[in-house]
PDB file of C-alpha atoms in Angstrom:
ATOM      1  CA  MET T 186       9.851 -84.196  25.957  1.00  0.00           C
ATOM      2  CA  ALA T 187       9.163 -83.981  22.363  1.00  0.00           C
ATOM      3  CA  GLU T 188       9.744 -87.104  20.399  1.00  0.00           C
ATOM      4  CA  ALA T 189      12.059 -87.182  17.338  1.00  0.00           C
ATOM      5  CA  LYS T 190      10.181 -87.114  14.117  1.00  0.00           C
ATOM      6  CA  SER T 191      11.092 -89.856  11.705  1.00  0.00           C
ATOM      7  CA  SER T 192      11.869 -88.828   8.040  1.00  0.00           C
ATOM      8  CA  PRO T 193       9.266 -89.600   5.312  1.00  0.00           C
ATOM      9  CA  LEU T 194      12.116 -90.520   3.132  1.00  0.00           C
ATOM     10  CA  PRO T 195      13.608 -94.114   3.039  1.00  0.00           C
ATOM     11  CA  ILE T 196      16.734 -94.634   4.770  1.00  0.00           C
ATOM     12  CA  ALA T 197      18.803 -94.873   1.498  1.00  0.00           C
ATOM     13  CA  GLN T 198      17.786 -91.480   0.508  1.00  0.00           C
ATOM     14  CA  ARG T 199      18.324 -89.562   3.738  1.00  0.00           C
ATOM     15  CA  ARG T 200      21.137 -87.288   3.891  1.00  0.00           C
ATOM     16  CA  PRO T 201      23.905 -87.859   6.435  1.00  0.00           C
ATOM     17  CA  LEU T 202      24.308 -85.485   9.315  1.00  0.00           C
ATOM     18  CA  SER T 203      28.017 -85.594   9.579  1.00  0.00           C
ATOM     19  CA  PRO T 204      29.512 -86.437   6.139  1.00  0.00           C
ATOM     20  CA  HIS T 205      32.989 -88.134   6.069  1.00  0.00           C
ATOM     21  CA  VAL T 206      35.477 -89.351   3.354  1.00  0.00           C
ATOM     22  CA  GLN T 207      33.525 -92.684   2.944  1.00  0.00           C
ATOM     23  CA  ILE T 208      30.400 -90.622   1.757  1.00  0.00           C
ATOM     24  CA  TYR T 209      32.075 -88.630  -0.857  1.00  0.00           C
ATOM     25  CA  ARG T 210      33.525 -89.682  -4.202  1.00  0.00           C
ATOM     26  CA  TRP T 211      36.999 -88.808  -4.882  1.00  0.00           C
ATOM     27  CA  SER T 212      37.421 -85.920  -7.146  1.00  0.00           C
ATOM     28  CA  ALA T 213      40.427 -84.089  -8.718  1.00  0.00           C
ATOM     29  CA  THR T 214      39.827 -81.061  -6.469  1.00  0.00           C
ATOM     30  CA  MET T 215      39.761 -83.090  -3.288  1.00  0.00           C
ATOM     31  CA  ALA T 216      43.007 -84.816  -4.324  1.00  0.00           C
ATOM     32  CA  MET T 217      44.645 -81.668  -5.125  1.00  0.00           C
ATOM     33  CA  SER T 218      43.552 -80.145  -1.853  1.00  0.00           C
ATOM     34  CA  ILE T 219      45.081 -82.802   0.035  1.00  0.00           C
ATOM     35  CA  LEU T 220      48.193 -82.857  -2.170  1.00  0.00           C
ATOM     36  CA  HIS T 221      48.640 -79.126  -1.665  1.00  0.00           C
ATOM     37  CA  ARG T 222      48.757 -79.666   2.244  1.00  0.00           C
ATOM     38  CA  VAL T 223      51.149 -82.637   1.851  1.00  0.00           C
ATOM     39  CA  THR T 224      53.357 -80.579  -0.307  1.00  0.00           C
ATOM     40  CA  GLY T 225      53.478 -77.889   2.365  1.00  0.00           C
ATOM     41  CA  VAL T 226      54.673 -80.370   4.865  1.00  0.00           C
ATOM     42  CA  ALA T 227      57.242 -81.760   2.263  1.00  0.00           C
ATOM     43  CA  LEU T 228      58.409 -78.161   1.791  1.00  0.00           C
ATOM     44  CA  TYR T 229      59.218 -77.675   5.346  1.00  0.00           C
ATOM     45  CA  LEU T 230      61.258 -80.635   5.460  1.00  0.00           C
ATOM     46  CA  GLY T 231      62.987 -79.894   2.198  1.00  0.00           C
ATOM     47  CA  THR T 232      63.752 -76.495   3.615  1.00  0.00           C
ATOM     48  CA  ILE T 233      65.454 -77.925   6.522  1.00  0.00           C
ATOM     49  CA  LEU T 234      67.698 -79.869   4.082  1.00  0.00           C
ATOM     50  CA  LEU T 235      68.266 -76.680   2.189  1.00  0.00           C
ATOM     51  CA  THR T 236      69.352 -74.911   5.332  1.00  0.00           C
ATOM     52  CA  VAL T 237      71.865 -77.762   6.037  1.00  0.00           C
ATOM     53  CA  TYR T 238      73.284 -77.498   2.578  1.00  0.00           C
ATOM     54  CA  LEU T 239      73.751 -73.754   2.939  1.00  0.00           C
ATOM     55  CA  PHE T 240      75.187 -74.144   6.475  1.00  0.00           C
ATOM     56  CA  THR T 241      77.821 -76.596   5.161  1.00  0.00           C
ATOM     57  CA  ALA T 242      78.534 -74.383   2.170  1.00  0.00           C
ATOM     58  CA  ALA T 243      79.200 -71.363   4.647  1.00  0.00           C
ATOM     59  CA  SER T 244      81.521 -73.739   6.673  1.00  0.00           C
ATOM     60  CA  GLY T 245      83.360 -75.234   3.637  1.00  0.00           C
ATOM     61  CA  GLY T 246      85.647 -78.104   3.550  1.00  0.00           C
ATOM     62  CA  VAL T 247      84.760 -81.643   4.277  1.00  0.00           C
ATOM     63  CA  ALA T 248      81.093 -81.106   5.578  1.00  0.00           C
ATOM     64  CA  PHE T 249      80.036 -79.296   2.286  1.00  0.00           C
ATOM     65  CA  ALA T 250      81.735 -82.097   0.006  1.00  0.00           C
ATOM     66  CA  GLU T 251      79.900 -84.873   2.130  1.00  0.00           C
ATOM     67  CA  VAL T 252      76.542 -83.130   1.700  1.00  0.00           C
ATOM     68  CA  SER T 253      77.246 -82.361  -2.123  1.00  0.00           C
ATOM     69  CA  ARG T 254      78.044 -85.942  -2.413  1.00  0.00           C
ATOM     70  CA  PHE T 255      74.891 -86.992  -0.851  1.00  0.00           C
ATOM     71  CA  PHE T 256      72.729 -84.708  -2.970  1.00  0.00           C
ATOM     72  CA  GLY T 257      74.685 -86.041  -6.114  1.00  0.00           C
ATOM     73  CA  SER T 258      73.804 -89.680  -5.239  1.00  0.00           C
ATOM     74  CA  PRO T 259      70.584 -91.154  -6.779  1.00  0.00           C
ATOM     75  CA  LEU T 260      68.658 -90.947  -3.402  1.00  0.00           C
ATOM     76  CA  GLY T 261      69.884 -87.354  -3.297  1.00  0.00           C
ATOM     77  CA  LEU T 262      68.507 -86.582  -6.683  1.00  0.00           C
ATOM     78  CA  VAL T 263      65.313 -88.209  -6.071  1.00  0.00           C
ATOM     79  CA  ILE T 264      64.972 -86.200  -2.925  1.00  0.00           C
ATOM     80  CA  LEU T 265      65.879 -82.863  -4.867  1.00  0.00           C
ATOM     81  CA  PHE T 266      63.459 -83.905  -7.748  1.00  0.00           C
ATOM     82  CA  GLY T 267      60.803 -84.610  -5.096  1.00  0.00           C
ATOM     83  CA  TYR T 268      61.266 -81.177  -3.455  1.00  0.00           C
ATOM     84  CA  THR T 269      61.247 -79.472  -6.879  1.00  0.00           C
ATOM     85  CA  PHE T 270      57.962 -81.221  -7.741  1.00  0.00           C
ATOM     86  CA  ALA T 271      56.576 -80.416  -4.204  1.00  0.00           C
ATOM     87  CA  LEU T 272      57.378 -76.654  -4.705  1.00  0.00           C
ATOM     88  CA  MET T 273      55.952 -76.594  -8.163  1.00  0.00           C
ATOM     89  CA  LEU T 274      52.772 -78.467  -7.126  1.00  0.00           C
ATOM     90  CA  HIS T 275      52.432 -75.975  -4.099  1.00  0.00           C
ATOM     91  CA  VAL T 276      52.846 -72.928  -6.310  1.00  0.00           C
ATOM     92  CA  CYS T 277      50.380 -74.137  -8.786  1.00  0.00           C
ATOM     93  CA  GLY T 278      47.993 -74.867  -5.982  1.00  0.00           C
ATOM     94  CA  GLY T 279      48.538 -71.455  -4.615  1.00  0.00           C
ATOM     95  CA  LEU T 280      47.572 -69.873  -8.091  1.00  0.00           C
ATOM     96  CA  ARG T 281      44.397 -72.086  -8.077  1.00  0.00           C
ATOM     97  CA  HIS T 282      43.473 -70.621  -4.716  1.00  0.00           C
ATOM     98  CA  ALA T 283      44.217 -67.237  -6.106  1.00  0.00           C
ATOM     99  CA  VAL T 284      41.635 -67.777  -8.762  1.00  0.00           C
ATOM    100  CA  TRP T 285      39.297 -68.697  -6.279  1.00  0.00           C
ATOM    101  CA  GLU T 286      39.902 -65.709  -4.093  1.00  0.00           C
ATOM    102  CA  ALA T 287      38.988 -63.652  -7.074  1.00  0.00           C
ATOM    103  CA  ALA T 288      35.589 -65.337  -6.901  1.00  0.00           C
ATOM    104  CA  ARG T 289      36.172 -67.218 -10.129  1.00  0.00           C
ATOM    105  CA  GLY T 290      36.237 -71.029 -11.031  1.00  0.00           C
ATOM    106  CA  PHE T 291      33.561 -72.367  -8.629  1.00  0.00           C
ATOM    107  CA  ASP T 292      31.436 -74.368 -11.161  1.00  0.00           C
ATOM    108  CA  PRO T 293      32.288 -78.113 -11.342  1.00  0.00           C
ATOM    109  CA  VAL T 294      33.899 -78.043 -14.572  1.00  0.00           C
ATOM    110  CA  SER T 295      36.175 -74.974 -13.700  1.00  0.00           C
ATOM    111  CA  ARG T 296      37.062 -76.563 -10.476  1.00  0.00           C
ATOM    112  CA  SER T 297      38.166 -79.695 -12.306  1.00  0.00           C
ATOM    113  CA  LEU T 298      39.982 -77.896 -14.902  1.00  0.00           C
ATOM    114  CA  LEU T 299      42.013 -75.981 -12.261  1.00  0.00           C
ATOM    115  CA  ALA T 300      42.867 -79.019 -10.271  1.00  0.00           C
ATOM    116  CA  TRP T 301      44.198 -80.969 -13.280  1.00  0.00           C
ATOM    117  CA  GLY T 302      45.899 -77.737 -14.638  1.00  0.00           C
ATOM    118  CA  SER T 303      47.757 -77.308 -11.532  1.00  0.00           C
ATOM    119  CA  LEU T 304      49.000 -80.924 -11.621  1.00  0.00           C
ATOM    120  CA  ILE T 305      49.954 -80.634 -15.312  1.00  0.00           C
ATOM    121  CA  GLY T 306      51.473 -77.385 -14.722  1.00  0.00           C
ATOM    122  CA  ALA T 307      53.594 -78.742 -11.753  1.00  0.00           C
ATOM    123  CA  VAL T 308      54.918 -81.474 -13.981  1.00  0.00           C
ATOM    124  CA  ILE T 309      55.820 -79.228 -16.890  1.00  0.00           C
ATOM    125  CA  LEU T 310      57.458 -76.598 -14.531  1.00  0.00           C
ATOM    126  CA  THR T 311      59.420 -79.366 -12.833  1.00  0.00           C
ATOM    127  CA  ALA T 312      60.609 -80.780 -15.983  1.00  0.00           C
ATOM    128  CA  LEU T 313      61.651 -77.436 -17.355  1.00  0.00           C
ATOM    129  CA  ALA T 314      63.487 -76.671 -14.020  1.00  0.00           C
ATOM    130  CA  TRP T 315      65.484 -79.901 -14.238  1.00  0.00           C
ATOM    131  CA  ALA T 316      66.283 -79.693 -18.163  1.00  0.00           C
ATOM    132  CA  GLY T 317      67.414 -76.155 -17.251  1.00  0.00           C
ATOM    133  CA  ALA T 318      69.567 -77.438 -14.567  1.00  0.00           C
ATOM    134  CA  PHE T 319      71.122 -80.245 -16.401  1.00  0.00           C
ATOM    135  CA  LEU T 320      71.657 -77.997 -19.420  1.00  0.00           C
ATOM    136  CA  LEU T 321      73.677 -75.436 -17.174  1.00  0.00           C
TER     137      LEU T 321
END
């Protein structure tokens, strides 16, 4: 049986065989990747609420009034704001991935700019959507 060779490098300079989150430093790209997945889950849950709202609108009467009252409450507005932000962040993340699918933006500076741009874009789009909704 062959013996395992030891590395000539000191232990501190050896690369890990199986890297994990404790090894990596957090980056904007990593955070936005995780947020993209989280917003995907949030959009599933929000779409269930949207479906409930549409079903009660179709049924009319008391159920629709109750659901409308809930979405008009402070908690309901926070949920709607969060849903809007999740949607905008997910769309901007999708555009970031589309840039990567075009084989662009893989250098470290571009990756960081795309990550921060998707976050800033989501904030701006959410603000525009809510400003438009309140102006109507």
